[in-house]
Amino acid sequence: MSNENAVRTETAQQSDDANTVLELVGIHKQFGGETVIENLDLSVREGELLTLLGPSGCGKTTTLRLIAGLEEPDGGEIRLRGDPVAGSGSFVAPEQRDVGIVFQEFALFPHKTAEENVAFGLHDLPEAEQKQRVDDLLDLVGLEAHRESYPDELSGGQQQRVALARSLAPEPQLLLLDEPFSNLDVDLRVEMREEVRRILKEAGVTAVSVTHDQEEAMSISDRVAVMHDGNLEQVGTPEQVFQHPESRFVASFLGHASFLSGRVQEDGILTPVGSIERDRVYGLSHEYDGADIDLLVRPDDVRAEPVPKSEANGQVMHRRFLGPSILYRVELGNGDVVGCMHNHDEEVPLNEPVAVELAADHELSWFPEGVRRVARDCTPGDD
Ligand code: ATP
């Protein structure tokens, strides 16, 4: 590395450290002798919204509770702006961490109005400042007209706005959101995702959210941290984790995933749907020449066309009507199974021969050949 590069790297590192609000270093947590969090490292930067995403029981809520101080780690250290708050002999009580929490069920005070709920954590401020801050927050969450309403007079989305405003009122250095949309109707959930992101960004707060819903995580977050069995599988922007998953688990958890077996040759990858040029495969070095790999294909990457048997490379085994689209499951000649997404009016007959071809014009991710069954089993919504 040249000196210039060394200096640049160091400067980037320093500014990165200065921007780090939360750090989890080597965190372990057990319950009754059972390890639920194992050697977890994570850092969250100033102003970002990071979502912990994973299936039920993977340890998301426990991680959030450790950050809040509602649980103590059995190993490792948690730091807020560089200061240890848990581990290595330190433990700062939850109320002294300057961390706000928005609970799943919002936990509003039922006998206080929206305005009084928001003002709850502001008693130390002089009255005029308190009023100004409440006004600003009600304005931020779009609830000026409902300031006198009690929680049971507000819709789910409005209650969530009050809960957010109340948590933001004391200007916490970090805001935690526990499954923030799980108490809302499906339609409202989508609307509130955009609203919550807007509010957090306008407030400029650093936030960590928890969900098992991959679409929600990808639509609201700056970065997503995918958890599996108490471990962090991958951390990255929604685009990075979706387009370039680093494990089959991440590939499958973030959306429907099929794996196409291929043999790497000098000029392309030989697959059951034909040869795929090398430059269409992400980061494949010549080190893998001659190796067997599995290419990740999403349902919109492939198409199945009905053809005479002599021209076919597969057969349609299953059809799932999804409204705007139809998901066909096709078994290829070598036994690989791929999901193909078609428009709702494109009928492909069941049990008939088809030619599957690659329609994707983006780079495909790949994995060294291995057990594919595990990944298919955890594809959300797969039959
Ligand atoms: P969900 O999405 O279902 O809430 P999660 O990913 O948030 O799941 P956690 O609630 O963190 O998962 O739980 C992780 C594991 O730890 C689970 O196996 C759970 O049963 C266990 N666990 C969590 N809290 C406790 C506790 N207080 N005592 C014993 N076991 C616990």
Tab-separated table of C-alpha atoms and ligand atoms in Angstrom:
chain	number	residue	atom	x	y	z
A	1	MET	CA	0.000	0.000	0.000
A	2	SER	CA	1.393	3.431	-0.908
A	3	ASN	CA	1.833	6.061	1.844
A	4	GLU	CA	-0.892	8.138	0.277
A	5	ASN	CA	-3.309	5.230	0.459
A	6	ALA	CA	-2.263	4.470	4.042
A	7	VAL	CA	-3.029	8.056	5.093
A	8	ARG	CA	-6.367	8.035	3.266
A	9	THR	CA	-7.376	4.746	4.862
A	10	GLU	CA	-6.455	6.000	8.323
A	11	THR	CA	-8.359	9.247	7.831
A	12	ALA	CA	-11.399	7.323	6.611
A	13	GLN	CA	-11.106	5.068	9.653
A	14	GLN	CA	-10.925	8.033	12.047
A	15	SER	CA	-13.897	9.797	10.532
A	16	ASP	CA	-15.750	6.482	10.572
A	17	ASP	CA	-15.021	6.091	14.295
A	18	ALA	CA	-16.204	9.647	14.938
A	19	ASN	CA	-19.428	8.815	13.100
A	20	THR	CA	-20.100	5.628	15.024
A	21	VAL	CA	-22.952	5.942	17.512
A	22	LEU	CA	-23.353	2.303	18.560
A	23	GLU	CA	-20.872	-0.572	18.632
A	24	LEU	CA	-21.452	-4.168	19.615
A	25	VAL	CA	-18.206	-6.081	19.933
A	26	GLY	CA	-18.120	-9.871	20.342
A	27	ILE	CA	-21.506	-10.020	22.061
A	28	HIS	CA	-22.589	-13.329	23.609
A	29	LYS	CA	-25.902	-14.012	25.282
A	30	GLN	CA	-27.290	-17.192	26.787
A	31	PHE	CA	-30.621	-18.094	28.324
A	32	GLY	CA	-30.650	-21.154	30.600
A	33	GLY	CA	-27.380	-22.424	29.130
A	34	GLU	CA	-28.622	-22.003	25.545
A	35	THR	CA	-26.625	-19.589	23.365
A	36	VAL	CA	-28.955	-17.172	21.571
A	37	ILE	CA	-26.398	-14.539	20.460
A	38	GLU	CA	-22.932	-15.597	19.453
A	39	ASN	CA	-19.922	-13.340	18.936
A	40	LEU	CA	-21.958	-10.559	17.345
A	41	ASP	CA	-20.136	-7.475	15.990
A	42	LEU	CA	-22.110	-4.529	14.669
A	43	SER	CA	-21.690	-0.790	14.390
A	44	VAL	CA	-24.257	1.858	13.577
A	45	ARG	CA	-23.299	5.223	12.137
A	46	GLU	CA	-24.599	8.688	12.929
A	47	GLY	CA	-28.004	9.357	11.375
A	48	GLU	CA	-28.458	5.948	9.776
A	49	LEU	CA	-31.424	3.622	10.034
A	50	LEU	CA	-30.201	0.051	10.414
A	51	THR	CA	-32.636	-2.859	10.526
A	52	LEU	CA	-31.976	-6.206	12.189
A	53	LEU	CA	-33.742	-8.720	9.951
A	54	GLY	CA	-34.161	-12.430	10.475
A	55	PRO	CA	-36.605	-15.274	11.065
A	56	SER	CA	-38.425	-15.805	14.339
A	57	GLY	CA	-36.101	-16.843	17.159
A	58	CYS	CA	-32.848	-15.710	15.489
A	59	GLY	CA	-32.099	-13.251	18.320
A	60	LYS	CA	-33.222	-9.865	16.945
A	61	THR	CA	-35.283	-8.793	19.944
A	62	THR	CA	-32.625	-10.015	22.345
A	63	THR	CA	-30.061	-7.867	20.496
A	64	LEU	CA	-32.373	-4.851	20.728
A	65	ARG	CA	-32.931	-5.479	24.454
A	66	LEU	CA	-29.169	-5.758	25.009
A	67	ILE	CA	-28.683	-2.374	23.313
A	68	ALA	CA	-31.465	-0.854	25.421
A	69	GLY	CA	-29.989	-2.269	28.637
A	70	LEU	CA	-33.012	-4.511	29.302
A	71	GLU	CA	-30.677	-7.528	29.142
A	72	GLU	CA	-26.999	-7.862	30.068
A	73	PRO	CA	-24.543	-9.600	27.734
A	74	ASP	CA	-22.633	-12.665	28.967
A	75	GLY	CA	-19.618	-11.602	26.924
A	76	GLY	CA	-18.428	-8.770	24.703
A	77	GLU	CA	-18.959	-5.054	25.001
A	78	ILE	CA	-21.594	-2.520	23.953
A	79	ARG	CA	-20.457	1.088	23.413
A	80	LEU	CA	-22.432	4.245	22.822
A	81	ARG	CA	-20.343	6.980	21.224
A	82	GLY	CA	-17.245	5.072	22.315
A	83	ASP	CA	-18.267	4.749	25.980
A	84	PRO	CA	-18.904	1.222	27.292
A	85	VAL	CA	-22.484	0.797	28.531
A	86	ALA	CA	-22.390	-2.986	29.007
A	87	GLY	CA	-19.711	-5.679	29.269
A	88	SER	CA	-16.131	-5.562	30.520
A	89	GLY	CA	-17.400	-4.827	34.022
A	90	SER	CA	-19.575	-1.861	33.020
A	91	PHE	CA	-23.349	-1.594	33.027
A	92	VAL	CA	-25.269	1.616	32.469
A	93	ALA	CA	-28.969	1.385	33.421
A	94	PRO	CA	-31.493	1.699	30.547
A	95	GLU	CA	-32.798	5.095	31.707
A	96	GLN	CA	-29.269	6.505	31.735
A	97	ARG	CA	-28.320	5.383	28.213
A	98	ASP	CA	-30.097	8.192	26.382
A	99	VAL	CA	-31.723	5.573	24.156
A	100	GLY	CA	-35.395	5.852	23.129
A	101	ILE	CA	-37.616	2.866	22.393
A	102	VAL	CA	-40.762	2.612	20.284
A	103	PHE	CA	-42.529	-0.529	21.423
A	104	GLN	CA	-44.548	-2.833	19.152
A	105	GLU	CA	-47.807	-1.956	20.892
A	106	PHE	CA	-46.841	1.775	21.106
A	107	ALA	CA	-47.424	1.797	24.916
A	108	LEU	CA	-49.077	5.239	24.999
A	109	PHE	CA	-50.534	6.595	28.238
A	110	PRO	CA	-54.282	6.039	27.730
A	111	HIS	CA	-55.374	8.933	29.986
A	112	LYS	CA	-53.094	11.513	28.395
A	113	THR	CA	-53.796	13.373	25.156
A	114	ALA	CA	-51.456	13.112	22.166
A	115	GLU	CA	-49.857	16.390	23.253
A	116	GLU	CA	-49.422	15.225	26.874
A	117	ASN	CA	-47.952	11.909	25.713
A	118	VAL	CA	-45.361	13.744	23.615
A	119	ALA	CA	-44.561	16.148	26.482
A	120	PHE	CA	-44.045	13.285	28.937
A	121	GLY	CA	-40.238	13.185	28.813
A	122	LEU	CA	-39.786	16.975	28.684
A	123	HIS	CA	-40.550	17.992	32.270
A	124	ASP	CA	-37.032	19.328	32.817
A	125	LEU	CA	-37.449	21.922	30.080
A	126	PRO	CA	-38.842	25.424	30.812
A	127	GLU	CA	-42.537	25.597	29.873
A	128	ALA	CA	-42.103	27.727	26.748
A	129	GLU	CA	-39.381	25.439	25.361
A	130	GLN	CA	-41.462	22.399	26.225
A	131	LYS	CA	-44.427	23.789	24.299
A	132	GLN	CA	-42.257	24.698	21.318
A	133	ARG	CA	-40.736	21.208	21.188
A	134	VAL	CA	-44.155	19.518	21.418
A	135	ASP	CA	-45.462	21.802	18.637
A	136	ASP	CA	-42.444	20.986	16.437
A	137	LEU	CA	-42.826	17.243	16.998
A	138	LEU	CA	-46.582	17.205	16.380
A	139	ASP	CA	-45.872	19.124	13.201
A	140	LEU	CA	-43.118	16.641	12.228
A	141	VAL	CA	-45.440	13.648	12.640
A	142	GLY	CA	-48.427	15.452	11.068
A	143	LEU	CA	-50.685	15.373	14.122
A	144	GLU	CA	-51.279	19.069	14.956
A	145	ALA	CA	-55.022	18.590	14.398
A	146	HIS	CA	-55.158	15.708	16.884
A	147	ARG	CA	-53.160	17.186	19.738
A	148	GLU	CA	-56.117	17.026	22.141
A	149	SER	CA	-57.135	13.473	21.192
A	150	TYR	CA	-56.719	10.512	23.528
A	151	PRO	CA	-55.063	7.322	22.201
A	152	ASP	CA	-58.373	5.468	21.870
A	153	GLU	CA	-59.624	8.286	19.618
A	154	LEU	CA	-56.679	7.800	17.231
A	155	SER	CA	-56.122	5.274	14.411
A	156	GLY	CA	-53.258	2.771	14.587
A	157	GLY	CA	-51.131	4.916	12.297
A	158	GLN	CA	-51.852	8.042	14.365
A	159	GLN	CA	-50.966	6.205	17.581
A	160	GLN	CA	-47.691	5.185	16.001
A	161	ARG	CA	-46.991	8.833	15.113
A	162	VAL	CA	-47.584	9.845	18.758
A	163	ALA	CA	-45.323	7.027	19.973
A	164	LEU	CA	-42.581	8.171	17.599
A	165	ALA	CA	-42.933	11.816	18.617
A	166	ARG	CA	-42.843	10.877	22.304
A	167	SER	CA	-39.659	8.828	21.815
A	168	LEU	CA	-38.002	11.577	19.777
A	169	ALA	CA	-38.937	14.342	22.248
A	170	PRO	CA	-35.933	13.966	24.612
A	171	GLU	CA	-33.612	13.883	21.537
A	172	PRO	CA	-32.130	10.442	22.260
A	173	GLN	CA	-28.729	9.645	20.770
A	174	LEU	CA	-30.222	6.378	19.533
A	175	LEU	CA	-33.791	5.253	18.834
A	176	LEU	CA	-34.804	1.581	18.909
A	177	LEU	CA	-37.915	0.372	17.093
A	178	ASP	CA	-39.233	-3.094	17.944
A	179	GLU	CA	-41.273	-4.541	15.020
A	180	PRO	CA	-42.700	-1.044	14.494
A	181	PHE	CA	-45.348	-2.025	11.932
A	182	SER	CA	-46.589	-5.330	13.323
A	183	ASN	CA	-49.621	-3.736	15.017
A	184	LEU	CA	-50.895	-2.055	11.846
A	185	ASP	CA	-53.208	-3.301	9.076
A	186	VAL	CA	-51.428	-4.463	5.934
A	187	ASP	CA	-52.411	-1.371	3.871
A	188	LEU	CA	-51.407	1.046	6.607
A	189	ARG	CA	-48.109	-0.755	7.115
A	190	VAL	CA	-46.869	0.164	3.658
A	191	GLU	CA	-47.959	3.797	4.064
A	192	MET	CA	-46.404	4.070	7.527
A	193	ARG	CA	-43.062	2.602	6.369
A	194	GLU	CA	-42.569	5.662	4.184
A	195	GLU	CA	-43.816	7.991	6.881
A	196	VAL	CA	-41.632	6.523	9.633
A	197	ARG	CA	-38.557	6.742	7.399
A	198	ARG	CA	-39.384	10.358	6.527
A	199	ILE	CA	-39.879	11.278	10.195
A	200	LEU	CA	-36.647	9.596	11.348
A	201	LYS	CA	-34.671	11.237	8.539
A	202	GLU	CA	-36.135	14.677	9.229
A	203	ALA	CA	-35.400	14.265	12.924
A	204	GLY	CA	-31.838	13.178	11.976
A	205	VAL	CA	-31.902	10.470	14.633
A	206	THR	CA	-29.759	7.307	14.535
A	207	ALA	CA	-32.071	4.301	14.689
A	208	VAL	CA	-32.041	0.501	14.951
A	209	SER	CA	-35.196	-1.320	13.966
A	210	VAL	CA	-36.156	-4.997	14.204
A	211	THR	CA	-38.320	-6.991	11.812
A	212	HIS	CA	-38.796	-10.434	10.250
A	213	ASP	CA	-40.346	-8.844	7.132
A	214	GLN	CA	-37.723	-8.598	4.378
A	215	GLU	CA	-39.729	-6.186	2.237
A	216	GLU	CA	-40.163	-3.829	5.172
A	217	ALA	CA	-36.445	-4.007	6.030
A	218	MET	CA	-35.392	-3.303	2.461
A	219	SER	CA	-37.844	-0.438	1.980
A	220	ILE	CA	-37.091	1.577	5.129
A	221	SER	CA	-33.410	0.962	5.890
A	222	ASP	CA	-30.107	2.556	5.000
A	223	ARG	CA	-28.484	-0.764	5.915
A	224	VAL	CA	-29.866	-4.174	6.749
A	225	ALA	CA	-28.192	-6.610	9.173
A	226	VAL	CA	-29.384	-10.147	8.404
A	227	MET	CA	-29.374	-12.466	11.428
A	228	HIS	CA	-29.581	-16.252	11.520
A	229	ASP	CA	-29.381	-18.450	14.615
A	230	GLY	CA	-27.820	-15.776	16.821
A	231	ASN	CA	-25.209	-14.795	14.217
A	232	LEU	CA	-24.942	-11.895	11.836
A	233	GLU	CA	-24.872	-13.290	8.289
A	234	GLN	CA	-24.404	-10.046	6.345
A	235	VAL	CA	-24.649	-6.292	6.804
A	236	GLY	CA	-25.103	-3.978	3.832
A	237	THR	CA	-27.381	-1.650	1.939
A	238	PRO	CA	-30.692	-3.216	0.863
A	239	GLU	CA	-29.364	-3.386	-2.714
A	240	GLN	CA	-26.113	-5.083	-1.611
A	241	VAL	CA	-27.758	-7.762	0.492
A	242	PHE	CA	-30.436	-8.474	-2.122
A	243	GLN	CA	-28.253	-8.416	-5.234
A	244	HIS	CA	-25.060	-9.826	-3.760
A	245	PRO	CA	-25.971	-12.054	-0.823
A	246	GLU	CA	-22.942	-13.602	0.845
A	247	SER	CA	-24.702	-16.786	1.908
A	248	ARG	CA	-27.451	-19.019	0.588
A	249	PHE	CA	-29.437	-18.197	3.703
A	250	VAL	CA	-29.361	-14.448	2.946
A	251	ALA	CA	-30.158	-15.134	-0.730
A	252	SER	CA	-33.226	-17.162	0.234
A	253	PHE	CA	-34.426	-15.069	3.155
A	254	LEU	CA	-34.526	-11.850	1.149
A	255	GLY	CA	-36.730	-13.214	-1.615
A	256	HIS	CA	-37.539	-16.249	-3.693
A	257	ALA	CA	-34.240	-17.845	-4.689
A	258	SER	CA	-33.452	-20.718	-7.057
A	259	PHE	CA	-30.012	-22.165	-7.652
A	260	LEU	CA	-28.904	-23.164	-11.102
A	261	SER	CA	-25.984	-25.567	-11.232
A	262	GLY	CA	-23.157	-24.606	-13.528
A	263	ARG	CA	-19.651	-25.654	-14.499
A	264	VAL	CA	-17.154	-22.843	-14.920
A	265	GLN	CA	-15.409	-22.975	-18.280
A	266	GLU	CA	-12.910	-20.597	-19.758
A	267	ASP	CA	-15.428	-18.708	-21.881
A	268	GLY	CA	-18.622	-19.171	-19.894
A	269	ILE	CA	-20.618	-21.127	-17.346
A	270	LEU	CA	-22.344	-24.212	-18.662
A	271	THR	CA	-25.818	-24.548	-17.133
A	272	PRO	CA	-28.975	-26.549	-17.897
A	273	VAL	CA	-30.402	-23.404	-19.561
A	274	GLY	CA	-27.371	-22.860	-21.801
A	275	SER	CA	-24.010	-21.183	-21.529
A	276	ILE	CA	-23.806	-17.934	-19.543
A	277	GLU	CA	-21.035	-15.461	-20.316
A	278	ARG	CA	-18.494	-14.958	-17.552
A	279	ASP	CA	-19.022	-11.211	-17.388
A	280	ARG	CA	-22.651	-11.828	-16.411
A	281	VAL	CA	-21.485	-13.491	-13.193
A	282	TYR	CA	-20.500	-11.311	-10.229
A	283	GLY	CA	-16.866	-11.506	-9.095
A	284	LEU	CA	-16.034	-14.912	-10.569
A	285	SER	CA	-12.238	-15.306	-10.759
A	286	HIS	CA	-10.312	-17.789	-12.909
A	287	GLU	CA	-9.442	-19.593	-9.685
A	288	TYR	CA	-12.808	-21.327	-10.153
A	289	ASP	CA	-12.165	-22.552	-13.713
A	290	GLY	CA	-13.388	-26.126	-13.964
A	291	ALA	CA	-15.348	-25.856	-10.672
A	292	ASP	CA	-19.033	-26.566	-10.150
A	293	ILE	CA	-20.995	-23.587	-8.823
A	294	ASP	CA	-24.614	-22.648	-8.144
A	295	LEU	CA	-25.925	-19.458	-9.735
A	296	LEU	CA	-28.583	-17.519	-7.853
A	297	VAL	CA	-31.635	-16.741	-9.994
A	298	ARG	CA	-34.695	-14.842	-8.842
A	299	PRO	CA	-38.084	-15.545	-10.473
A	300	ASP	CA	-37.893	-12.381	-12.586
A	301	ASP	CA	-34.466	-13.450	-13.915
A	302	VAL	CA	-35.851	-16.420	-15.863
A	303	ARG	CA	-38.709	-17.124	-18.292
A	304	ALA	CA	-40.360	-20.368	-19.348
A	305	GLU	CA	-41.796	-20.630	-22.875
A	306	PRO	CA	-43.964	-23.594	-24.001
A	307	VAL	CA	-42.085	-25.473	-26.749
A	308	PRO	CA	-42.167	-28.898	-28.419
A	309	LYS	CA	-40.531	-31.589	-26.285
A	310	SER	CA	-37.510	-31.788	-28.621
A	311	GLU	CA	-36.639	-28.126	-27.832
A	312	ALA	CA	-37.428	-28.232	-24.107
A	313	ASN	CA	-35.025	-28.081	-21.169
A	314	GLY	CA	-37.638	-28.428	-18.454
A	315	GLN	CA	-41.230	-29.088	-17.422
A	316	VAL	CA	-43.692	-26.986	-15.417
A	317	MET	CA	-44.387	-28.711	-12.091
A	318	HIS	CA	-46.411	-26.105	-10.196
A	319	ARG	CA	-48.325	-22.870	-10.771
A	320	ARG	CA	-49.024	-20.257	-8.100
A	321	PHE	CA	-51.345	-17.393	-9.019
A	322	LEU	CA	-50.261	-14.238	-7.143
A	323	GLY	CA	-52.647	-11.677	-8.674
A	324	PRO	CA	-50.442	-9.393	-10.766
A	325	SER	CA	-48.126	-12.314	-11.587
A	326	ILE	CA	-47.928	-16.095	-11.765
A	327	LEU	CA	-45.014	-18.014	-10.268
A	328	TYR	CA	-44.238	-21.229	-12.163
A	329	ARG	CA	-41.978	-23.859	-10.709
A	330	VAL	CA	-40.040	-25.630	-13.424
A	331	GLU	CA	-37.940	-28.757	-13.085
A	332	LEU	CA	-34.971	-28.739	-15.414
A	333	GLY	CA	-33.461	-31.779	-17.137
A	334	ASN	CA	-30.721	-32.178	-14.497
A	335	GLY	CA	-33.187	-31.988	-11.579
A	336	ASP	CA	-32.601	-28.291	-10.703
A	337	VAL	CA	-35.823	-26.493	-9.839
A	338	VAL	CA	-36.289	-22.825	-10.773
A	339	GLY	CA	-39.104	-20.381	-10.070
A	340	CYS	CA	-40.152	-18.305	-13.120
A	341	MET	CA	-42.297	-15.192	-12.718
A	342	HIS	CA	-44.727	-14.346	-15.534
A	343	ASN	CA	-47.366	-11.709	-16.014
A	344	HIS	CA	-50.829	-12.741	-14.719
A	345	ASP	CA	-52.122	-13.282	-18.259
A	346	GLU	CA	-49.210	-15.424	-19.460
A	347	GLU	CA	-50.452	-18.977	-19.048
A	348	VAL	CA	-47.877	-21.748	-19.254
A	349	PRO	CA	-49.516	-25.206	-19.161
A	350	LEU	CA	-48.788	-27.484	-16.212
A	351	ASN	CA	-46.788	-30.693	-16.795
A	352	GLU	CA	-45.873	-29.549	-20.290
A	353	PRO	CA	-42.389	-29.055	-21.805
A	354	VAL	CA	-40.876	-25.568	-21.665
A	355	ALA	CA	-37.676	-23.826	-22.646
A	356	VAL	CA	-36.311	-21.856	-19.696
A	357	GLU	CA	-34.050	-18.982	-20.590
A	358	LEU	CA	-32.215	-16.349	-18.618
A	359	ALA	CA	-33.878	-12.948	-19.001
A	360	ALA	CA	-31.779	-11.044	-16.422
A	361	ASP	CA	-29.464	-8.341	-17.681
A	362	HIS	CA	-27.753	-7.803	-14.304
A	363	GLU	CA	-24.819	-9.744	-12.856
A	364	LEU	CA	-25.748	-13.001	-11.151
A	365	SER	CA	-24.456	-13.984	-7.725
A	366	TRP	CA	-23.121	-17.485	-7.207
A	367	PHE	CA	-22.034	-19.920	-4.518
A	368	PRO	CA	-19.618	-22.827	-4.535
A	369	GLU	CA	-21.601	-25.977	-5.224
A	370	GLY	CA	-23.233	-27.403	-2.116
A	371	VAL	CA	-26.451	-28.485	-0.484
A	372	ARG	CA	-29.223	-26.513	-2.130
A	373	ARG	CA	-32.116	-27.911	-0.210
A	374	VAL	CA	-31.429	-25.837	2.936
A	375	ALA	CA	-31.665	-22.588	1.048
A	376	ARG	CA	-34.896	-23.557	-0.715
A	377	ASP	CA	-36.469	-24.568	2.560
A	378	CYS	CA	-36.189	-21.056	3.979
A	379	THR	CA	-37.468	-19.190	0.928
A	380	PRO	CA	-40.299	-17.012	2.298
A	381	GLY	CA	-43.693	-18.149	1.106
A	382	ASP	CA	-42.383	-21.097	-0.889
A	383	ASP	CA	-44.679	-24.091	-1.072
B	1	ATP	P1	-39.260	-13.110	17.103
B	1	ATP	O1	-39.233	-12.493	15.737
B	1	ATP	O2	-40.094	-14.350	17.165
B	1	ATP	O3	-39.521	-12.123	18.191
B	1	ATP	P2	-36.412	-12.924	17.641
B	1	ATP	O4	-35.499	-13.086	16.474
B	1	ATP	O5	-36.662	-11.549	18.103
B	1	ATP	O6	-37.763	-13.692	17.359
B	1	ATP	P3	-35.566	-13.462	20.322
B	1	ATP	O7	-36.842	-13.011	20.935
B	1	ATP	O8	-34.384	-12.585	20.457
B	1	ATP	O9	-35.772	-13.813	18.786
B	1	ATP	O10	-35.235	-14.910	20.901
B	1	ATP	C1	-34.050	-15.629	20.543
B	1	ATP	C2	-34.059	-16.928	21.306
B	1	ATP	O11	-33.902	-16.647	22.690
B	1	ATP	C3	-35.351	-17.715	21.187
B	1	ATP	O12	-35.029	-19.070	21.103
B	1	ATP	C4	-36.091	-17.396	22.454
B	1	ATP	O13	-36.922	-18.461	22.830
B	1	ATP	C5	-34.956	-17.208	23.449
B	1	ATP	N1	-35.281	-16.253	24.514
B	1	ATP	C6	-35.523	-14.943	24.361
B	1	ATP	N2	-35.757	-14.343	25.555
B	1	ATP	C7	-35.660	-15.316	26.477
B	1	ATP	C8	-35.788	-15.347	27.916
B	1	ATP	N3	-36.053	-14.246	28.619
B	1	ATP	N4	-35.624	-16.543	28.526
B	1	ATP	C9	-35.329	-17.652	27.823
B	1	ATP	N5	-35.188	-17.698	26.483
B	1	ATP	C10	-35.355	-16.551	25.815
